[in-house]
mmCIF file of C-alpha atoms and ligand atoms in Angstrom:
data_model
loop_
_atom_site.group_PDB
_atom_site.id
_atom_site.type_symbol
_atom_site.label_atom_id
_atom_site.label_comp_id
_atom_site.label_asym_id
_atom_site.label_seq_id
_atom_site.Cartn_x
_atom_site.Cartn_y
_atom_site.Cartn_z
ATOM 1 C CA UNK W 133 -103.052 70.892 -72.489
ATOM 2 C CA UNK W 134 -101.380 70.251 -68.572
ATOM 3 C CA UNK W 135 -102.974 68.879 -65.566
ATOM 4 C CA UNK W 136 -104.272 72.132 -64.049
ATOM 5 C CA UNK W 137 -102.725 73.343 -61.741
ATOM 6 C CA UNK W 138 -104.475 73.896 -58.248
ATOM 7 C CA UNK W 139 -103.662 77.132 -55.797
ATOM 8 C CA UNK W 140 -104.595 78.790 -53.680
ATOM 9 C CA UNK W 141 -104.363 82.214 -53.315
ATOM 10 C CA UNK W 142 -106.275 83.501 -49.723
ATOM 11 C CA UNK W 143 -108.055 87.160 -48.697
ATOM 12 C CA UNK W 144 -109.284 86.785 -52.554
ATOM 13 C CA UNK W 145 -112.440 88.938 -50.926
ATOM 14 C CA UNK W 146 -109.720 92.184 -50.374
ATOM 15 C CA UNK W 147 -108.146 94.365 -53.089
ATOM 16 C CA UNK W 148 -104.436 92.338 -53.606
ATOM 17 C CA UNK W 149 -105.971 89.678 -55.061
ATOM 18 C CA UNK W 150 -108.763 91.268 -56.642
ATOM 19 C CA UNK W 151 -105.590 93.003 -58.718
ATOM 20 C CA UNK W 152 -103.961 89.279 -59.751
ATOM 21 C CA UNK W 153 -106.958 87.472 -60.071
ATOM 22 C CA UNK W 154 -106.775 88.069 -63.655
ATOM 23 C CA UNK W 155 -103.284 87.419 -64.228
ATOM 24 C CA UNK W 156 -103.481 84.596 -62.516
ATOM 25 C CA UNK W 157 -106.336 83.316 -64.822
ATOM 26 C CA UNK W 158 -104.604 84.439 -67.816
ATOM 27 C CA UNK W 159 -101.469 82.725 -67.658
ATOM 28 C CA UNK W 160 -98.993 85.399 -67.078
ATOM 29 C CA UNK W 161 -97.660 83.214 -64.520
ATOM 30 C CA UNK W 162 -97.874 79.968 -65.071
ATOM 31 C CA UNK W 163 -97.658 80.282 -68.956
ATOM 32 C CA UNK W 164 -100.046 80.324 -70.928
ATOM 33 C CA UNK W 165 -100.240 76.471 -71.511
ATOM 34 C CA UNK W 166 -100.729 75.496 -67.431
ATOM 35 C CA UNK W 167 -104.516 75.417 -67.213
ATOM 36 C CA UNK W 168 -105.218 76.211 -63.554
ATOM 37 C CA UNK W 169 -107.855 75.993 -60.695
ATOM 38 C CA UNK W 170 -108.344 78.759 -58.110
ATOM 39 C CA UNK W 171 -109.666 78.502 -55.239
ATOM 40 C CA UNK W 172 -110.426 81.256 -53.303
ATOM 41 C CA UNK W 173 -110.177 81.608 -50.285
ATOM 42 C CA UNK W 174 -111.768 84.319 -47.249
ATOM 43 C CA UNK W 175 -113.480 84.446 -43.930
ATOM 44 C CA UNK W 176 -117.425 84.223 -44.009
ATOM 45 C CA UNK W 177 -118.541 87.085 -43.589
ATOM 46 C CA UNK W 178 -116.759 88.063 -46.999
ATOM 47 C CA UNK W 179 -117.811 84.664 -48.870
ATOM 48 C CA UNK W 180 -121.040 87.491 -50.293
ATOM 49 C CA UNK W 181 -118.214 89.696 -51.756
ATOM 50 C CA UNK W 182 -116.168 86.993 -53.332
ATOM 51 C CA UNK W 183 -118.773 85.429 -55.122
ATOM 52 C CA UNK W 184 -119.015 88.510 -57.121
ATOM 53 C CA UNK W 185 -115.107 88.764 -57.724
ATOM 54 C CA UNK W 186 -116.513 84.754 -59.156
ATOM 55 C CA UNK W 187 -118.555 86.729 -60.629
ATOM 56 C CA UNK W 188 -115.477 88.524 -62.531
ATOM 57 C CA UNK W 189 -113.566 86.066 -63.033
ATOM 58 C CA UNK W 190 -116.342 83.863 -65.172
ATOM 59 C CA UNK W 191 -117.084 86.498 -67.641
ATOM 60 C CA UNK W 192 -113.526 87.747 -68.192
ATOM 61 C CA UNK W 193 -113.923 84.201 -69.875
ATOM 62 C CA UNK W 194 -110.303 83.063 -68.527
ATOM 63 C CA UNK W 195 -109.588 78.955 -71.005
ATOM 64 C CA UNK W 196 -107.010 78.632 -68.842
ATOM 65 C CA UNK W 197 -109.421 78.204 -65.646
ATOM 66 C CA UNK W 198 -110.601 75.701 -64.770
ATOM 67 C CA UNK W 199 -112.443 75.923 -62.338
ATOM 68 C CA UNK W 200 -112.934 78.793 -59.395
ATOM 69 C CA UNK W 201 -114.206 77.228 -56.216
ATOM 70 C CA UNK W 202 -114.645 80.160 -52.891
ATOM 71 C CA UNK W 203 -114.836 78.401 -50.067
ATOM 72 C CA UNK W 204 -114.348 79.602 -45.698
ATOM 73 C CA UNK W 205 -112.663 76.198 -45.078
ATOM 74 C CA UNK W 206 -109.071 75.942 -44.702
ATOM 75 C CA UNK W 207 -109.415 72.558 -45.011
ATOM 76 C CA UNK W 208 -111.238 72.523 -48.825
ATOM 77 C CA UNK W 209 -109.119 75.289 -49.715
ATOM 78 C CA UNK W 210 -105.957 73.619 -49.606
ATOM 79 C CA UNK W 211 -106.670 70.267 -50.835
ATOM 80 C CA UNK W 212 -103.692 68.963 -52.862
ATOM 81 C CA UNK W 213 -102.598 72.571 -53.687
ATOM 82 C CA UNK W 214 -99.843 72.659 -55.559
ATOM 83 C CA UNK W 215 -99.438 76.774 -54.840
ATOM 84 C CA UNK W 216 -100.783 78.505 -52.192
ATOM 85 C CA UNK W 217 -100.179 82.903 -52.189
ATOM 86 C CA UNK W 218 -101.161 83.555 -48.923
ATOM 87 C CA UNK W 219 -102.134 86.845 -48.995
ATOM 88 C CA UNK W 220 -104.963 87.118 -46.050
ATOM 89 C CA UNK W 221 -104.447 88.740 -42.909
ATOM 90 C CA UNK W 222 -105.308 90.753 -40.593
ATOM 91 C CA UNK W 223 -105.532 94.634 -40.987
ATOM 92 C CA UNK W 224 -103.431 97.317 -38.618
ATOM 93 C CA UNK W 225 -105.991 99.241 -37.609
ATOM 94 C CA UNK W 226 -106.259 102.592 -35.961
ATOM 95 C CA UNK W 227 -104.939 102.348 -31.893
ATOM 96 C CA UNK W 228 -104.049 98.493 -32.612
ATOM 97 C CA UNK W 229 -100.697 97.622 -31.030
ATOM 98 C CA UNK W 230 -97.920 96.531 -33.242
ATOM 99 C CA UNK W 231 -97.879 93.143 -31.295
ATOM 100 C CA UNK W 232 -101.940 92.868 -31.228
ATOM 101 C CA UNK W 233 -101.095 92.953 -35.013
ATOM 102 C CA UNK W 234 -98.699 90.024 -34.004
ATOM 103 C CA UNK W 235 -101.116 88.342 -32.343
ATOM 104 C CA UNK W 236 -103.833 88.347 -34.746
ATOM 105 C CA UNK W 237 -102.100 87.149 -37.396
ATOM 106 C CA UNK W 238 -99.957 84.819 -35.972
ATOM 107 C CA UNK W 239 -103.470 83.018 -34.880
ATOM 108 C CA UNK W 240 -104.164 83.621 -38.512
ATOM 109 C CA UNK W 241 -100.710 82.075 -40.134
ATOM 110 C CA UNK W 242 -100.719 79.056 -37.258
ATOM 111 C CA UNK W 243 -104.417 77.711 -38.381
ATOM 112 C CA UNK W 244 -103.368 78.478 -42.228
ATOM 113 C CA UNK W 245 -99.544 76.460 -41.425
ATOM 114 C CA UNK W 246 -101.581 73.657 -39.724
ATOM 115 C CA UNK W 247 -104.417 72.766 -42.372
ATOM 116 C CA UNK W 248 -101.552 73.562 -45.145
ATOM 117 C CA UNK W 249 -99.546 70.540 -43.141
ATOM 118 C CA UNK W 250 -102.749 68.376 -43.092
ATOM 119 C CA UNK W 251 -104.911 68.914 -46.580
ATOM 120 C CA UNK W 252 -101.919 70.117 -49.339
ATOM 121 C CA UNK W 253 -99.812 68.113 -51.727
ATOM 122 C CA UNK W 254 -96.156 68.034 -49.177
ATOM 123 C CA UNK W 255 -94.492 69.860 -52.153
ATOM 124 C CA UNK W 256 -96.936 73.165 -52.797
ATOM 125 C CA UNK W 257 -94.645 76.287 -52.549
ATOM 126 C CA UNK W 258 -95.779 78.384 -50.201
ATOM 127 C CA UNK W 259 -95.887 82.732 -50.419
ATOM 128 C CA UNK W 260 -96.724 84.496 -47.888
ATOM 129 C CA UNK W 261 -98.123 88.257 -48.876
ATOM 130 C CA UNK W 262 -100.053 89.219 -45.699
ATOM 131 C CA UNK W 263 -98.028 91.568 -43.542
ATOM 132 C CA UNK W 264 -96.330 90.939 -40.688
ATOM 133 C CA UNK W 265 -94.751 88.806 -43.871
ATOM 134 C CA UNK W 266 -91.490 87.294 -42.812
ATOM 135 C CA UNK W 267 -92.820 86.193 -40.004
ATOM 136 C CA UNK W 268 -96.129 85.142 -40.788
ATOM 137 C CA UNK W 269 -94.369 82.937 -43.499
ATOM 138 C CA UNK W 270 -92.226 81.638 -40.327
ATOM 139 C CA UNK W 271 -95.079 80.427 -38.371
ATOM 140 C CA UNK W 272 -96.813 78.491 -40.332
ATOM 141 C CA UNK W 273 -93.725 76.831 -42.452
ATOM 142 C CA UNK W 274 -92.756 75.358 -38.105
ATOM 143 C CA UNK W 275 -96.459 74.440 -38.701
ATOM 144 C CA UNK W 276 -96.385 72.216 -40.955
ATOM 145 C CA UNK W 277 -92.954 69.892 -40.363
ATOM 146 C CA UNK W 278 -94.522 67.410 -42.918
ATOM 147 C CA UNK W 279 -93.899 70.723 -45.953
ATOM 148 C CA UNK W 280 -90.182 71.529 -46.691
ATOM 149 C CA UNK W 281 -88.896 74.544 -44.881
ATOM 150 C CA UNK W 282 -88.344 75.494 -49.219
ATOM 151 C CA UNK W 283 -90.759 75.721 -49.457
ATOM 152 C CA UNK W 284 -92.346 78.799 -47.685
ATOM 153 C CA UNK W 285 -90.764 82.240 -48.616
ATOM 154 C CA UNK W 286 -92.054 85.660 -47.832
ATOM 155 C CA UNK W 287 -92.624 88.639 -50.639
ATOM 156 C CA UNK W 288 -89.946 91.569 -51.004
ATOM 157 C CA UNK W 289 -90.545 91.979 -54.478
ATOM 158 C CA UNK W 290 -92.557 94.143 -54.490
ATOM 159 C CA UNK W 291 -89.368 95.840 -52.594
ATOM 160 C CA UNK W 292 -87.205 95.108 -55.317
ATOM 161 C CA UNK W 293 -89.666 96.743 -58.090
ATOM 162 C CA UNK W 294 -90.111 99.726 -56.237
ATOM 163 C CA UNK W 295 -86.231 100.059 -55.654
ATOM 164 C CA UNK W 296 -85.170 99.047 -59.618
ATOM 165 C CA UNK W 297 -88.154 101.365 -60.713
ATOM 166 C CA UNK W 298 -86.663 103.888 -58.496
ATOM 167 C CA UNK W 299 -82.738 103.657 -60.096
ATOM 168 C CA UNK W 300 -84.355 103.082 -63.623
ATOM 169 C CA UNK W 301 -85.798 106.283 -62.905
ATOM 170 C CA UNK W 302 -82.902 108.367 -61.913
ATOM 171 C CA UNK W 303 -80.505 107.055 -64.843
ATOM 172 C CA UNK W 304 -83.407 107.568 -67.528
ATOM 173 C CA UNK W 305 -84.006 104.129 -68.463
ATOM 174 C CA UNK W 306 -86.675 101.006 -68.600
ATOM 175 C CA UNK W 307 -86.906 99.658 -65.476
ATOM 176 C CA UNK W 308 -85.678 95.467 -67.354
ATOM 177 C CA UNK W 309 -82.667 97.502 -67.754
ATOM 178 C CA UNK W 310 -82.197 97.626 -63.496
ATOM 179 C CA UNK W 311 -80.876 93.962 -62.485
ATOM 180 C CA UNK W 312 -79.262 92.711 -59.101
ATOM 181 C CA UNK W 313 -81.109 94.727 -56.933
ATOM 182 C CA UNK W 314 -80.847 93.362 -53.298
ATOM 183 C CA UNK W 315 -83.873 93.641 -50.176
ATOM 184 C CA UNK W 316 -82.564 91.942 -48.174
ATOM 185 C CA UNK W 317 -84.222 91.130 -44.312
ATOM 186 C CA UNK W 318 -87.978 91.967 -43.361
ATOM 187 C CA UNK W 319 -91.102 93.987 -45.544
ATOM 188 C CA UNK W 320 -90.313 96.442 -43.165
ATOM 189 C CA UNK W 321 -89.251 100.262 -43.299
ATOM 190 C CA UNK W 322 -85.822 98.786 -41.506
ATOM 191 C CA UNK W 323 -85.025 96.833 -45.039
ATOM 192 C CA UNK W 324 -82.770 97.504 -46.811
ATOM 193 C CA UNK W 325 -82.351 97.719 -50.655
ATOM 194 C CA UNK W 326 -78.982 97.871 -51.836
ATOM 195 C CA UNK W 327 -77.398 97.989 -54.843
ATOM 196 C CA UNK W 328 -74.146 97.808 -54.372
ATOM 197 C CA UNK W 329 -73.798 94.112 -55.978
ATOM 198 C CA UNK W 330 -76.816 95.455 -59.131
ATOM 199 C CA UNK W 331 -75.733 96.943 -62.330
ATOM 200 C CA UNK W 332 -77.551 99.270 -65.996
ATOM 201 C CA UNK W 333 -77.499 98.085 -69.197
ATOM 202 C CA UNK W 334 -76.609 101.122 -70.891
ATOM 203 C CA UNK W 335 -76.380 100.950 -74.347
ATOM 204 C CA UNK W 336 -75.926 97.181 -74.754
ATOM 205 C CA UNK W 337 -72.617 97.022 -71.656
ATOM 206 C CA UNK W 338 -74.047 95.991 -67.918
ATOM 207 C CA UNK W 339 -72.607 99.217 -65.945
ATOM 208 C CA UNK W 340 -72.000 99.009 -62.198
ATOM 209 C CA UNK W 341 -75.042 101.089 -60.521
ATOM 210 C CA UNK W 342 -73.127 102.627 -58.417
ATOM 211 C CA UNK W 343 -71.001 104.402 -62.045
ATOM 212 C CA UNK W 344 -74.023 105.030 -63.884
ATOM 213 C CA UNK W 345 -76.452 106.823 -61.062
ATOM 214 C CA UNK W 346 -73.383 108.616 -60.209
ATOM 215 C CA UNK W 347 -74.870 110.161 -56.548
ATOM 216 C CA UNK W 348 -73.617 108.165 -53.898
ATOM 217 C CA UNK W 349 -75.171 110.843 -51.838
ATOM 218 C CA UNK W 350 -78.679 109.451 -53.307
ATOM 219 C CA UNK W 351 -77.915 105.774 -53.214
ATOM 220 C CA UNK W 352 -76.789 105.406 -49.376
ATOM 221 C CA UNK W 353 -79.545 108.292 -48.633
ATOM 222 C CA UNK W 354 -83.215 109.036 -50.209
ATOM 223 C CA UNK W 355 -83.175 106.606 -52.242
ATOM 224 C CA UNK W 356 -83.464 103.893 -49.400
ATOM 225 C CA UNK W 357 -85.371 105.749 -47.358
ATOM 226 C CA UNK W 358 -87.941 107.041 -50.365
ATOM 227 C CA UNK W 359 -87.720 102.480 -50.840
ATOM 228 C CA UNK W 360 -88.176 101.621 -47.386
ATOM 229 C CA UNK W 361 -91.399 103.920 -47.042
ATOM 230 C CA UNK W 362 -92.324 103.722 -50.191
ATOM 231 C CA UNK W 363 -96.049 101.241 -48.637
ATOM 232 C CA UNK W 364 -96.661 104.716 -46.457
ATOM 233 C CA UNK W 365 -96.679 106.996 -48.732
ATOM 234 C CA UNK W 366 -98.858 104.944 -51.422
ATOM 235 C CA UNK W 367 -101.186 104.866 -48.420
ATOM 236 C CA UNK W 368 -100.522 108.657 -48.282
ATOM 237 C CA UNK W 369 -101.621 109.510 -51.700
ATOM 238 C CA UNK W 370 -105.015 106.591 -51.938
ATOM 239 C CA UNK W 371 -105.756 106.405 -48.898
ATOM 240 C CA UNK W 372 -105.575 102.773 -49.486
ATOM 241 C CA UNK W 373 -102.230 99.981 -48.857
ATOM 242 C CA UNK W 374 -100.799 99.148 -52.409
ATOM 243 C CA UNK W 375 -102.442 96.440 -54.232
ATOM 244 C CA UNK W 376 -102.358 96.650 -58.432
ATOM 245 C CA UNK W 377 -98.365 96.796 -57.880
ATOM 246 C CA UNK W 378 -98.083 94.684 -54.445
ATOM 247 C CA UNK W 379 -100.954 91.925 -57.141
ATOM 248 C CA UNK W 380 -98.339 92.646 -59.942
ATOM 249 C CA UNK W 381 -95.409 91.387 -56.975
ATOM 250 C CA UNK W 382 -96.669 87.765 -56.668
ATOM 251 C CA UNK W 383 -96.785 88.147 -61.131
ATOM 252 C CA UNK W 384 -93.415 87.980 -60.941
ATOM 253 C CA UNK W 385 -92.412 85.722 -57.683
ATOM 254 C CA UNK W 386 -94.859 83.325 -57.931
ATOM 255 C CA UNK W 387 -93.414 83.563 -61.769
ATOM 256 C CA UNK W 388 -89.532 83.128 -61.264
ATOM 257 C CA UNK W 389 -90.476 80.078 -58.995
ATOM 258 C CA UNK W 390 -91.813 78.577 -61.678
ATOM 259 C CA UNK W 391 -89.700 78.729 -64.786
ATOM 260 C CA UNK W 392 -86.571 80.366 -62.233
ATOM 261 C CA UNK W 393 -84.401 83.211 -62.758
ATOM 262 C CA UNK W 394 -82.303 84.295 -65.922
ATOM 263 C CA UNK W 395 -78.370 82.887 -65.591
ATOM 264 C CA UNK W 396 -76.236 85.449 -64.068
ATOM 265 C CA UNK W 397 -79.897 87.640 -62.313
ATOM 266 C CA UNK W 398 -80.721 86.928 -59.070
ATOM 267 C CA UNK W 399 -84.374 88.186 -57.059
ATOM 268 C CA UNK W 400 -85.289 89.105 -53.471
ATOM 269 C CA UNK W 401 -87.740 86.320 -51.759
ATOM 270 C CA UNK W 402 -87.863 86.147 -48.018
ATOM 271 C CA UNK W 403 -86.324 82.757 -47.249
ATOM 272 C CA UNK W 404 -85.767 80.245 -44.374
ATOM 273 C CA UNK W 405 -81.522 80.842 -43.274
ATOM 274 C CA UNK W 406 -79.154 78.367 -42.559
ATOM 275 C CA UNK W 407 -76.972 80.615 -40.182
ATOM 276 C CA UNK W 408 -74.712 80.062 -42.651
ATOM 277 C CA UNK W 409 -75.219 83.628 -45.053
ATOM 278 C CA UNK W 410 -74.365 86.739 -44.204
ATOM 279 C CA UNK W 411 -74.236 86.017 -40.076
ATOM 280 C CA UNK W 412 -78.142 86.238 -40.166
ATOM 281 C CA UNK W 413 -79.510 84.024 -37.433
ATOM 282 C CA UNK W 414 -79.859 80.747 -38.304
ATOM 283 C CA UNK W 415 -84.263 79.896 -38.850
ATOM 284 C CA UNK W 416 -85.537 83.472 -39.682
ATOM 285 C CA UNK W 417 -87.209 84.059 -42.951
ATOM 286 C CA UNK W 418 -85.266 87.526 -43.890
ATOM 287 C CA UNK W 419 -84.560 87.945 -47.732
ATOM 288 C CA UNK W 420 -81.555 87.709 -49.170
ATOM 289 C CA UNK W 421 -80.589 87.723 -53.584
ATOM 290 C CA UNK W 422 -82.005 84.202 -54.519
ATOM 291 C CA UNK W 423 -81.254 82.068 -58.031
ATOM 292 C CA UNK W 424 -84.187 79.685 -58.905
ATOM 293 C CA UNK W 425 -83.443 76.957 -60.114
ATOM 294 C CA UNK W 426 -86.139 74.965 -63.368
ATOM 295 C CA UNK W 427 -86.771 72.412 -61.480
ATOM 296 C CA UNK W 428 -88.604 75.440 -59.068
ATOM 297 C CA UNK W 429 -85.890 75.212 -56.146
ATOM 298 C CA UNK W 430 -83.714 78.511 -55.246
ATOM 299 C CA UNK W 431 -80.506 78.489 -54.482
ATOM 300 C CA UNK W 432 -78.816 81.653 -52.126
ATOM 301 C CA UNK W 433 -76.742 83.447 -53.390
ATOM 302 C CA UNK W 434 -73.651 83.461 -50.994
ATOM 303 C CA UNK W 435 -69.942 85.308 -51.623
ATOM 304 C CA UNK W 436 -71.407 88.396 -52.372
ATOM 305 C CA UNK W 437 -68.769 90.826 -50.443
ATOM 306 C CA UNK W 438 -70.416 93.432 -47.345
ATOM 307 C CA UNK W 439 -68.624 96.271 -46.418
ATOM 308 C CA UNK W 440 -69.557 98.097 -43.371
ATOM 309 C CA UNK W 441 -72.183 100.114 -44.362
ATOM 310 C CA UNK W 442 -74.257 96.860 -45.301
ATOM 311 C CA UNK W 443 -73.592 95.221 -42.178
ATOM 312 C CA UNK W 444 -75.149 97.584 -39.666
ATOM 313 C CA UNK W 445 -78.014 97.707 -41.717
ATOM 314 C CA UNK W 446 -78.465 93.973 -42.668
ATOM 315 C CA UNK W 447 -77.686 93.421 -38.963
ATOM 316 C CA UNK W 448 -80.674 95.502 -38.039
ATOM 317 C CA UNK W 449 -83.093 94.642 -39.922
ATOM 318 C CA UNK W 450 -82.301 90.575 -38.847
ATOM 319 C CA UNK W 451 -82.884 92.556 -34.736
ATOM 320 C CA UNK W 452 -85.983 93.160 -36.110
ATOM 321 C CA UNK W 453 -87.057 89.744 -37.107
ATOM 322 C CA UNK W 454 -85.777 87.997 -34.251
ATOM 323 C CA UNK W 455 -87.633 89.995 -32.108
ATOM 324 C CA UNK W 456 -91.071 90.304 -34.520
ATOM 325 C CA UNK W 457 -89.846 85.784 -34.010
ATOM 326 C CA UNK W 458 -90.200 85.906 -30.366
ATOM 327 C CA UNK W 459 -92.965 88.108 -29.822
ATOM 328 C CA UNK W 460 -94.909 85.950 -31.995
ATOM 329 C CA UNK W 461 -93.586 82.918 -30.831
ATOM 330 C CA UNK W 462 -94.986 83.856 -27.277
ATOM 331 C CA UNK W 463 -98.269 83.626 -28.878
ATOM 332 C CA UNK W 464 -98.922 80.646 -30.835
ATOM 333 C CA UNK W 465 -100.796 77.243 -28.947
ATOM 334 C CA UNK W 466 -98.583 74.973 -27.000
ATOM 335 C CA UNK W 467 -99.327 72.266 -29.222
ATOM 336 C CA UNK W 468 -98.030 74.021 -32.393
ATOM 337 C CA UNK W 469 -94.589 72.104 -33.138
ATOM 338 C CA UNK W 470 -91.785 74.619 -32.973
HETATM 339 P P1 NAX I 545 -107.545 93.948 -47.769
HETATM 340 O O1 NAX I 545 -108.001 93.983 -46.703
HETATM 341 O O2 NAX I 545 -108.033 94.424 -49.088
HETATM 342 O O3 NAX I 545 -108.046 92.343 -48.174
HETATM 343 C C1 NAX I 545 -107.306 91.126 -47.368
HETATM 344 C C2 NAX I 545 -108.527 89.448 -47.150
HETATM 345 O O4 NAX I 545 -107.970 88.608 -46.064
HETATM 346 C C3 NAX I 545 -109.462 90.581 -47.204
HETATM 347 O O5 NAX I 545 -110.985 90.015 -47.883
HETATM 348 C C4 NAX I 545 -110.019 89.318 -45.404
HETATM 349 O O6 NAX I 545 -111.247 89.225 -45.012
HETATM 350 C C5 NAX I 545 -108.949 88.608 -45.473
HETATM 351 N N1 NAX I 545 -108.873 88.189 -44.378
HETATM 352 C C6 NAX I 545 -108.782 87.851 -43.354
HETATM 353 N N2 NAX I 545 -108.553 87.302 -42.049
HETATM 354 C C7 NAX I 545 -108.649 86.213 -42.725
HETATM 355 C C8 NAX I 545 -107.924 84.662 -43.055
HETATM 356 N N3 NAX I 545 -108.273 84.080 -41.841
HETATM 357 N N4 NAX I 545 -108.320 83.345 -44.100
HETATM 358 C C9 NAX I 545 -108.342 84.045 -45.225
HETATM 359 N N5 NAX I 545 -108.816 85.748 -45.800
HETATM 360 C C10 NAX I 545 -108.944 86.360 -44.750
HETATM 361 O O7 NAX I 545 -106.316 93.371 -48.134
HETATM 362 P P2 NAX I 545 -104.809 93.693 -48.679
HETATM 363 O O8 NAX I 545 -104.223 95.078 -49.285
HETATM 364 O O9 NAX I 545 -105.891 92.731 -49.673
HETATM 365 O O10 NAX I 545 -103.242 93.112 -48.394
HETATM 366 C C11 NAX I 545 -103.158 91.927 -47.814
HETATM 367 C C12 NAX I 545 -101.946 92.248 -46.938
HETATM 368 O O11 NAX I 545 -101.169 91.702 -47.141
HETATM 369 C C13 NAX I 545 -102.402 92.752 -45.717
HETATM 370 O O12 NAX I 545 -101.308 92.338 -44.235
HETATM 371 C C14 NAX I 545 -101.349 94.265 -46.397
HETATM 372 O O13 NAX I 545 -100.278 94.928 -45.619
HETATM 373 C C15 NAX I 545 -99.785 92.845 -47.121
HETATM 374 N N6 NAX I 545 -99.082 93.309 -48.369
HETATM 375 C C16 NAX I 545 -98.305 92.402 -48.099
HETATM 376 C C17 NAX I 545 -96.942 93.292 -48.885
HETATM 377 C C18 NAX I 545 -95.826 92.766 -49.273
HETATM 378 O O14 NAX I 545 -94.608 93.208 -50.306
HETATM 379 N N7 NAX I 545 -95.449 91.359 -48.704
HETATM 380 C C19 NAX I 545 -97.313 94.335 -49.768
HETATM 381 C C20 NAX I 545 -98.710 94.990 -50.129
HETATM 382 C C21 NAX I 545 -99.761 94.958 -48.617
HETATM 383 O O15 NAX I 545 -99.707 95.703 -47.788
#
């Protein structure tokens, strides 16, 4: 057996974590031969609830779970960790302005970035799920200068899965027959789900999605808005936000980061823009198509042709990210390492 991986999940008493922890403990993410030590961080008032989660995890009797450490102290939660899955965030309450949400989360991700900088391994991989995920990831990265910026990613995998599933349902194939759907930009309603470079496996042949769907108006209209507004549709129906599907998105994202993507396939992740790809401003955490290598590093897929329709949508979501960044930065303390 390998040495246990040290994995921290924040927001561990919340609903996404409740759906996620079992998969982490069962080996669905890091594989059937990789034990894990789970550091579960939540805020002090939630420690009672977290105890219940720990009891349940114990009662699952999962042999790959080496140890579970519930805590409200980031120093304990981040100590020498290999992976940080940052789910915990301040939710948007009724009557709360977007600015107030950004402010509350800027503070959380500033302090968690600083704590990662101080206590985590320098090789730690950080996935930010808590919203606004891209901007929170940017803040955590800015506040953790000793950790490579490429180690910070934001989750748009749930959006990718939603897009893939919509196309699969439309064509009448299983979801894994659809590949290379791209989510560009922000994990918000401005994101651009782009199927122009993707294909569907039909009778052993890879057929471009536009040819397989045979309905350009749908692909350029309702398909995009359905994916963009899917989170709101789930809330309207369930009276709670996506949790099971969000946990599956985390599993897919982290598993691919750990194991790599198959040849000829790419996945979407919010990653730091170097300013040289697709005209996206440098320094934003923007969702791009990425190939992940077996050594846990990634490359943004370059050279995809971008038409006018896509360009407009990619620019609109970049503009929103610039505004979010500029607004969030004003909330950080003077000593944040910007
Ligand atoms: P819950 O409200 O069920 O759980 C959040 C947990 O985070 C709570 O237990 C809370 O006490 C904890 N928390 C708050 N501040 C914390 C801090 N400073 N340190 C540690 N823990 C803290 O929310 P849940 O449904 O689990 O969603 C969590 C986050 O994921 C939200 O921000 C949500 O908007 C975001 N999502 C992101 C998605 C994505 O694709 N990127 C999709 C799903 C989800 O909407």
